Short mmCIF file of C-alpha atoms in Angstrom, two decimals:
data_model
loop_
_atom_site.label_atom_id
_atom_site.label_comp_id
_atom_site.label_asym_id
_atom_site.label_seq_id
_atom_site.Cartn_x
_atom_site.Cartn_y
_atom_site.Cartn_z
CA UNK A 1 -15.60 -15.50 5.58
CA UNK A 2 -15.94 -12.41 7.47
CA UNK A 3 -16.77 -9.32 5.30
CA UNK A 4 -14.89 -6.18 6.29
CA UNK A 5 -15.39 -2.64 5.55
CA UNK A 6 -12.70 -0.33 4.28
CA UNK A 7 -13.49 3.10 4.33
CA UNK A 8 -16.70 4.96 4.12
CA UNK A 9 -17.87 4.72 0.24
CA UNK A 10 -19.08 1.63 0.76
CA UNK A 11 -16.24 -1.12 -0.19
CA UNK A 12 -16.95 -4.24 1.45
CA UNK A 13 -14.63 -6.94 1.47
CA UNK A 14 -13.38 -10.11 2.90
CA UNK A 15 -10.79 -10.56 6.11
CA UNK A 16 -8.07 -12.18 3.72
CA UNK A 17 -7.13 -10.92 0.40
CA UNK A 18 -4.83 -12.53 -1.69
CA UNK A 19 -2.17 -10.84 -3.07
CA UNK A 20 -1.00 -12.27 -6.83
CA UNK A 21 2.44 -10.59 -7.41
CA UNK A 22 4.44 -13.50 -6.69
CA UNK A 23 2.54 -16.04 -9.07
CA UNK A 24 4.60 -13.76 -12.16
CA UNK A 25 7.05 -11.77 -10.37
CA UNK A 26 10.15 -11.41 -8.01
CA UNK A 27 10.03 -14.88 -6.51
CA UNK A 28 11.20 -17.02 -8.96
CA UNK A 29 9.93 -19.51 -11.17
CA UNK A 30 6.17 -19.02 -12.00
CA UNK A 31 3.85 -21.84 -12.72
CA UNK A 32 0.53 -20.40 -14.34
CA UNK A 33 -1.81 -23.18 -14.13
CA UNK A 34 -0.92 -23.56 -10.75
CA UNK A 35 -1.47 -19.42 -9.76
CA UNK A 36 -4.82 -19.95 -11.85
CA UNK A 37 -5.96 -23.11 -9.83
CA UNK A 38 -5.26 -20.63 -6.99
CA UNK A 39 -7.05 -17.71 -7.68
CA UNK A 40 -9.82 -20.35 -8.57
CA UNK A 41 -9.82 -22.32 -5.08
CA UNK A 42 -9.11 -18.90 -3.20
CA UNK A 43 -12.72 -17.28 -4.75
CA UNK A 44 -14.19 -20.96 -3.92
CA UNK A 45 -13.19 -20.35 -0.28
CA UNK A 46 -14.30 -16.25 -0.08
CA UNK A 47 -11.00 -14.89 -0.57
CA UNK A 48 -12.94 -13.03 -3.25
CA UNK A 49 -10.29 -9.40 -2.60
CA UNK A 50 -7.52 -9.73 -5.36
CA UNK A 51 -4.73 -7.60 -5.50
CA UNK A 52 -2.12 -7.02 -8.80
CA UNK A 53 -0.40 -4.32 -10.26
CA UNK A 54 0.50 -2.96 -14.00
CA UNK A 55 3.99 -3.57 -12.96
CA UNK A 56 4.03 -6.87 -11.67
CA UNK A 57 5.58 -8.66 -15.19
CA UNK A 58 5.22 -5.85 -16.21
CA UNK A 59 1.91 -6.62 -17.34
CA UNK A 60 1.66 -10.80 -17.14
CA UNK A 61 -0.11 -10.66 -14.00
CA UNK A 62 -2.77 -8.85 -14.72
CA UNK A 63 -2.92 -11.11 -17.69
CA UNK A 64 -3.00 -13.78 -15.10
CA UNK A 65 -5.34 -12.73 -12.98
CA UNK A 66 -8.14 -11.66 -15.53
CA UNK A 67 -7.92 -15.54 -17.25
CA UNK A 68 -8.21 -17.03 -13.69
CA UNK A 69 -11.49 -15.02 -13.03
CA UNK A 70 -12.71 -14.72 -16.23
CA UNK A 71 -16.69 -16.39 -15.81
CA UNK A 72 -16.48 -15.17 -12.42
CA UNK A 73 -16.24 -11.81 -11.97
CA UNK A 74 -19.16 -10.81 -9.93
CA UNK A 75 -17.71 -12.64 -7.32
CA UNK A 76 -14.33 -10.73 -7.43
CA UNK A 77 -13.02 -6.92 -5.63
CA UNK A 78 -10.50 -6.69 -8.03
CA UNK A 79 -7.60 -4.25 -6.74
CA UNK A 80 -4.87 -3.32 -9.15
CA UNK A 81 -2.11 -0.65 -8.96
CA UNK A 82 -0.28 2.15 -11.43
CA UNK A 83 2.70 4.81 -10.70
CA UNK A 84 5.55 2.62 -10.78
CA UNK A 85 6.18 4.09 -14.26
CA UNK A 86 6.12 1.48 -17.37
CA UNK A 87 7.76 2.86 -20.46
CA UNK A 88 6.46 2.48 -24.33
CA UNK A 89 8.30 -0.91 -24.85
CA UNK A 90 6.52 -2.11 -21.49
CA UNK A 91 9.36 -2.63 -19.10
CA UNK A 92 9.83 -1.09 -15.93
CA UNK A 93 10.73 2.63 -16.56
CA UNK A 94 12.83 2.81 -13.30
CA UNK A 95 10.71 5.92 -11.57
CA UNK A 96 7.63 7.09 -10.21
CA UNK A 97 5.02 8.79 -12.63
CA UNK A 98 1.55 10.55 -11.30
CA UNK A 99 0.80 12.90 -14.12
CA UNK A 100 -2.77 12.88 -15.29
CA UNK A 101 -1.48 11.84 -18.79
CA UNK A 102 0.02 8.84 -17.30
CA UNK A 103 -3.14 8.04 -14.69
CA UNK A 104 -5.44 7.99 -17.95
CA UNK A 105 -3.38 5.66 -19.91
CA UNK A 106 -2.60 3.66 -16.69
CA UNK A 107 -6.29 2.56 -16.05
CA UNK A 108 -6.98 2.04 -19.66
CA UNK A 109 -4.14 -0.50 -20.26
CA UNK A 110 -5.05 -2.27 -17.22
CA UNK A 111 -8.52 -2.69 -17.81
CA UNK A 112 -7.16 -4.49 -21.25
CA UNK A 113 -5.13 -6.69 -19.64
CA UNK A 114 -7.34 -7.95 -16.99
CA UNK A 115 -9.99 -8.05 -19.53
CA UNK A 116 -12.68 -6.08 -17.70
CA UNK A 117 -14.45 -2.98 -17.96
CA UNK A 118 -13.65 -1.79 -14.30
CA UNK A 119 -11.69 -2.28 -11.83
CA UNK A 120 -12.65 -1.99 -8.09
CA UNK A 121 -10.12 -0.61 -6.47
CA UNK A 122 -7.03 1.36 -7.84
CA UNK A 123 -4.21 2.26 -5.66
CA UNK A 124 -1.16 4.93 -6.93
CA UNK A 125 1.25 2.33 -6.28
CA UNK A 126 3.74 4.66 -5.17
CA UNK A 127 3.71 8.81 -4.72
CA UNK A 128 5.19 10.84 -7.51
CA UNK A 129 7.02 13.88 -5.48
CA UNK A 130 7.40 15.85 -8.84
CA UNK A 131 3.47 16.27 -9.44
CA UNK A 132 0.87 17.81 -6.68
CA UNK A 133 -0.71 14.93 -5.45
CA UNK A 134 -3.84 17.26 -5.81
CA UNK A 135 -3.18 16.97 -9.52
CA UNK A 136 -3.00 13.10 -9.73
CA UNK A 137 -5.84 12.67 -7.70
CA UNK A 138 -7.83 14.76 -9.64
CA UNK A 139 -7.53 12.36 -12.85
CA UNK A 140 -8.26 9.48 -10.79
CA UNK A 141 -11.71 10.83 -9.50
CA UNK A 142 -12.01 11.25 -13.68
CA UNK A 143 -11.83 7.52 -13.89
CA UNK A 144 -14.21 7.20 -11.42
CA UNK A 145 -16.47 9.66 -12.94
CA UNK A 146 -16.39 7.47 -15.66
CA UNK A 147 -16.93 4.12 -14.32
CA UNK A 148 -13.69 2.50 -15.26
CA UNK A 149 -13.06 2.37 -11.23
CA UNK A 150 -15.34 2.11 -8.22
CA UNK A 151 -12.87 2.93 -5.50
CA UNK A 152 -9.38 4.70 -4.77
CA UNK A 153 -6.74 3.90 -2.55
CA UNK A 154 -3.12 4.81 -1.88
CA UNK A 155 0.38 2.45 -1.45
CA UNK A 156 2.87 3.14 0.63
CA UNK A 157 1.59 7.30 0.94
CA UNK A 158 2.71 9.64 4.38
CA UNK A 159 0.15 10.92 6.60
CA UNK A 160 0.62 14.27 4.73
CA UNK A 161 0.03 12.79 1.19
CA UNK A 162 -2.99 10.77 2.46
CA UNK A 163 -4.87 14.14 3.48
CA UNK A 164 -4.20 16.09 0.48
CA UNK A 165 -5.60 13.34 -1.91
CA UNK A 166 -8.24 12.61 0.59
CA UNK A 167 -9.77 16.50 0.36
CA UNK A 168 -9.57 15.89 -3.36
CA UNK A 169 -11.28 12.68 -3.67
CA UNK A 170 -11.79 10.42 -0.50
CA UNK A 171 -9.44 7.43 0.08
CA UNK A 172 -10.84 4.04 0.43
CA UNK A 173 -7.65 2.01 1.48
CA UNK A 174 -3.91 2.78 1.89
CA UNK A 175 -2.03 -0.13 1.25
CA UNK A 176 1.24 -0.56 3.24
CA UNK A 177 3.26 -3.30 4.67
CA UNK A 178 2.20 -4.21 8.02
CA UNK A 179 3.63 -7.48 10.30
CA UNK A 180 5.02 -8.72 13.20
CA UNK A 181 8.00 -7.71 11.03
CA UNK A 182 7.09 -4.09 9.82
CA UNK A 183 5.32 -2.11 12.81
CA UNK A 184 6.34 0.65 11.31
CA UNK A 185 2.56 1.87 10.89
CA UNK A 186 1.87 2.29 14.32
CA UNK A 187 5.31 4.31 15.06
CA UNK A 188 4.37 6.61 12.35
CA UNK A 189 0.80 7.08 13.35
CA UNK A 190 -0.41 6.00 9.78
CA UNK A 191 -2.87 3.66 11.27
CA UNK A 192 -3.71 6.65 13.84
CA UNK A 193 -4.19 8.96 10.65
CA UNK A 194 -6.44 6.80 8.54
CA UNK A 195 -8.29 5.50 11.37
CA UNK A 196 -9.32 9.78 12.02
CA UNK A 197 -9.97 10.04 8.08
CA UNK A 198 -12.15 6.87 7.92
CA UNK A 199 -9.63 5.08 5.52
CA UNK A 200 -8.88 1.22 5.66
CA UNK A 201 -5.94 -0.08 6.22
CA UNK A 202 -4.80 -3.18 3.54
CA UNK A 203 -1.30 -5.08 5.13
CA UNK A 204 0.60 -6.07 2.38
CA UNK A 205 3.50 -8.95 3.10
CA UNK A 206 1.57 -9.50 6.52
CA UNK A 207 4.18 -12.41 6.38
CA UNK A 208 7.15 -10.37 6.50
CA UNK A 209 7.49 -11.63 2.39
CA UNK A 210 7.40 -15.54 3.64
CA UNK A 211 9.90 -15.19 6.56
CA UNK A 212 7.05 -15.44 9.10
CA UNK A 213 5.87 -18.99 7.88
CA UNK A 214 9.06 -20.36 9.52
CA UNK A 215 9.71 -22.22 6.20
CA UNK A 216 12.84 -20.16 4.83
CA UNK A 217 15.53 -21.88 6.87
CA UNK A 218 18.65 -20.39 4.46
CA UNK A 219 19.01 -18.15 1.87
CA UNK A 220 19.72 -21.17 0.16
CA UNK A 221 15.90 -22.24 0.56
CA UNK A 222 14.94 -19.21 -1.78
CA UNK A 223 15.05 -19.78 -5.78
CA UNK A 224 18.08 -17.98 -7.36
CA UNK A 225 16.55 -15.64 -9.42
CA UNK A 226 14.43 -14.34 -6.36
CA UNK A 227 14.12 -10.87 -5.29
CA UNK A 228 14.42 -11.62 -1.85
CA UNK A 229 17.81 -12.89 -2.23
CA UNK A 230 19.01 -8.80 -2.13
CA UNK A 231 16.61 -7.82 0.02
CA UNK A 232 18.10 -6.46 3.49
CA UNK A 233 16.57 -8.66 5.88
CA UNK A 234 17.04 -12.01 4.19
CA UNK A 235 20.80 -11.20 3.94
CA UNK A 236 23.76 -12.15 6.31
CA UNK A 237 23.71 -10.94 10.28
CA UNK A 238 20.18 -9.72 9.62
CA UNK A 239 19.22 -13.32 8.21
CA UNK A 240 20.07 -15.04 11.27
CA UNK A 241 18.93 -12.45 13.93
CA UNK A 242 15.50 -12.51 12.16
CA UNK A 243 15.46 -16.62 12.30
CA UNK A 244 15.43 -16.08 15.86
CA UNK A 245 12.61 -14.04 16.25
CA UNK A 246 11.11 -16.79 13.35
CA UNK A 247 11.80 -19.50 15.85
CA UNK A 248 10.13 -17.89 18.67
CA UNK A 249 7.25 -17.11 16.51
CA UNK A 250 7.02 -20.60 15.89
CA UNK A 251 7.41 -21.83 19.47
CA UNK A 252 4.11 -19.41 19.96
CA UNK A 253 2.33 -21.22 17.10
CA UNK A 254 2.54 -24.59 18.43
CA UNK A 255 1.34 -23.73 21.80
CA UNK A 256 -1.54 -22.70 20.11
CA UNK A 257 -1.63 -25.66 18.00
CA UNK A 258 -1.20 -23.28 14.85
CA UNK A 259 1.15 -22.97 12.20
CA UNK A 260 3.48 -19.99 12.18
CA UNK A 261 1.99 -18.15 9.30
CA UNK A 262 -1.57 -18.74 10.75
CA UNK A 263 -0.22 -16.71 14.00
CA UNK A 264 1.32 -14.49 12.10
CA UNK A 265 -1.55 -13.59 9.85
CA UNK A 266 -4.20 -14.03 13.00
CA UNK A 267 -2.04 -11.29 14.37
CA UNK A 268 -2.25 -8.87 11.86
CA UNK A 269 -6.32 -9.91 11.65
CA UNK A 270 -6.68 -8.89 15.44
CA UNK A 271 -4.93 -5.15 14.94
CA UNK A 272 -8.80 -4.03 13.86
CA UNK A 273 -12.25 -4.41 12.31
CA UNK A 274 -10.58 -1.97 9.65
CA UNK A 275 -7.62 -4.02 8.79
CA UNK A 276 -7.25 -6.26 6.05
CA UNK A 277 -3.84 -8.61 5.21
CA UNK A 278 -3.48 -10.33 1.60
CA UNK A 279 -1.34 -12.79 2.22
CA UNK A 280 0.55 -13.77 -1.18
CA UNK A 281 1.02 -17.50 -2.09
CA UNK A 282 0.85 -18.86 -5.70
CA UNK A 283 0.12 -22.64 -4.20
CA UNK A 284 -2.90 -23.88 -3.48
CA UNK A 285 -1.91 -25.68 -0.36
CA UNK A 286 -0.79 -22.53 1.29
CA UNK A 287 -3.87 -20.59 0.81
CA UNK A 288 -5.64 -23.08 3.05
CA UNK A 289 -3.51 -23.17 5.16
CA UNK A 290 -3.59 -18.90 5.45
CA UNK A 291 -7.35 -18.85 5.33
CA UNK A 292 -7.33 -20.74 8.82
CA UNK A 293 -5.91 -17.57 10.39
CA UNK A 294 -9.76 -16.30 10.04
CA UNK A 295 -10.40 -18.90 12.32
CA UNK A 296 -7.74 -18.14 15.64
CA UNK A 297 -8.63 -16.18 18.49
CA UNK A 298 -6.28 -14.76 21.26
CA UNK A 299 -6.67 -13.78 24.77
CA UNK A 300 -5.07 -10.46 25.90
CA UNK A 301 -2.41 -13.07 27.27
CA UNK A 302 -1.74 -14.52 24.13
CA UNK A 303 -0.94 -10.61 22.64
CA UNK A 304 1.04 -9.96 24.94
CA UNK A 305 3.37 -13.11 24.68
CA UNK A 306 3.55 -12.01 21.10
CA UNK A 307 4.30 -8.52 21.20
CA UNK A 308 6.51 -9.54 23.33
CA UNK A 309 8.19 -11.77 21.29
CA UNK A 310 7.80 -9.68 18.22
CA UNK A 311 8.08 -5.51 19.62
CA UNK A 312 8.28 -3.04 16.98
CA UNK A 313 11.11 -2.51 15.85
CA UNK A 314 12.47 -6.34 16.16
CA UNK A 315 13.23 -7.19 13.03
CA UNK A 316 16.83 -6.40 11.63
CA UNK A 317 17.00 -4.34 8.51
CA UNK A 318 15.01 -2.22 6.48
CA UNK A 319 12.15 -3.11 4.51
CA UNK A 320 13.65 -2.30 1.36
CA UNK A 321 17.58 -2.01 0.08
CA UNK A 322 18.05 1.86 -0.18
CA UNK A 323 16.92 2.32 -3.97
CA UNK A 324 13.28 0.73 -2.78
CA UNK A 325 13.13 2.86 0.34
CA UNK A 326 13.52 6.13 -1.89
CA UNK A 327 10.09 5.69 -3.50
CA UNK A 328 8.21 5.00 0.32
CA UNK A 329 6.55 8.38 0.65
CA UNK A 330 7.34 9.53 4.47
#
């Protein structure tokens, strides 16, 4: 598979990442040997860029994800995340923490669960607006310092945010979500602003959280106990005006004698050089299917039928309900 850099330190990794959260949290029912055989088949394949996070469980994926690679870790850029605060008993604490304390005991509990002795790139999951960035940036360079982590990124961080940690340590990645869905990146000039810094760019839910794939037909389609079930956009007028724009995705695909998520992903693929999606999937079957994407080209034709199709802006409701959108860092 293609190798891709993001930033200037040095990280080098794949086109396609895969992204692990759903394999042991918010979409329903998880089936570990099957997430494992995953993992397994995507590092057979060169999807070698895995992303988690200490919250995702809390904990159990990282658990998941160091079993699956365990035997094969110099073939893995392991990515994991902290600041979505997890409290003594291990549950979700409900807030954002970035104190130094917190950064320090982060890394170290992570590196237990995933069962290695670094990681290679950690990301503050989310910006703590009580603590100078400055501050929490400053413990993370520690952990570099130390070897417990190669390189730093950012989730979901302003333009602002980005250059204050930057001048205190430089920024590898920023995660954000990024799809024919959620444009928002290039209305906010945070692909303008890390593109001037020298920062890549990692799309997260570069399928608009499944939508894209043209396989969620109802609500009903969607497990009962998943997240997505309250999430704005999968949720009455906005579900049906965002089928359409599904549909027309789809009608796209086929002319191109692709799938829907292998346009969708292709799309996000062709944005840059410096641009990197991690699709999530816990089944084997749709990994191959994603890793296609690598494989489709467009003319300047083809982009334009798309954006077209799929302006910014197009899809209806936010990304988040209004509790989620008070931790994106603007």
């Amino acid at each position: 598979m293609e190798q891709r850099r993001l930033g200037g330190q040095g990280l080098v990794v794949p086109s396609q990442g895969l992204g692990c959260m759903g394999m042991s949290f918010a979409y329903g029912r998880s089936d570990d040997a099957e997430s494992s055989a995953t993992i397994r088949r995507a590092l057979d394949l060169g999807v070698t860029f895995l992303d988690t996070a200490d919250v995702y469980g809390p904990g159990t994926n990282e658990e998941l994800v160091g079993a699956a690679i365990r035997g094969r870790r110099d073939e893995v850029v392991l990515a994991t995340k902290f600041g979505n605060e997890i409290d003594n008993d291990g549950q979700r604490a409900g807030r954002v923490n970035g104190q130094p304390d917190y950064v320090r005991r982060s890394i170290d509990a992570s590196l237990r669960r995933l069962g290695v002795d670094h990681v290679d790139l950690y990301y503050q999951h989310r910006v703590d607006p009580e603590v100078p960035i400055e501050d929490t940036w400053g413990a993370l360079a520690e952990q570099v310092q130390a070897g417990k982590v190669r390189f730093l990124g950012l989730s979901e961080a302003s333009g602002e945010s980005i250059r204050k940690a930057h001048a205190t340590h430089p920024v590898s990645a920023l995660q954000t979500e990024y799809s024919l869905f959620s444009r928002e990146p290039e209305e906010t000039g945070l692909l303008e602003t890390v593109r001037e810094l020298g920062i890549g760019f990692v799309a997260y839910s570069p399928l608009g959280r499944g939508f894209l794939s043209g396989r969620i037909r109802s609500v009903d389609d969607l497990p009962a106990d998943d997240w997505r079930r309250t999430a704005p956009r999968f949720r009455g007028e906005n579900f049906d005006r965002n089928l359409q724009v599904v549909d027309r995705v789809r009608e796209l695909a086929a002319s191109k004698g692709v799938t829907s998520s292998q346009l969708a992903l292709a799309w996000v693929l062709a944005q840059g050089a410096d641009v990197v999606p991690i699709p999530g999937t816990k089944r084997r079957g749709y990994l191959e299917e994603n890793v296609v994407a690598s494989e489709v080209t467009f003319t300047e034709r083809d982009l334009a039928s798309i954006d077209e199709v799929a302006p910014r802006g197009v899809a209806a409701g936010p990304r988040y309900d209004e509790q989620g959108m008070r931790t994106v860092d603007v």
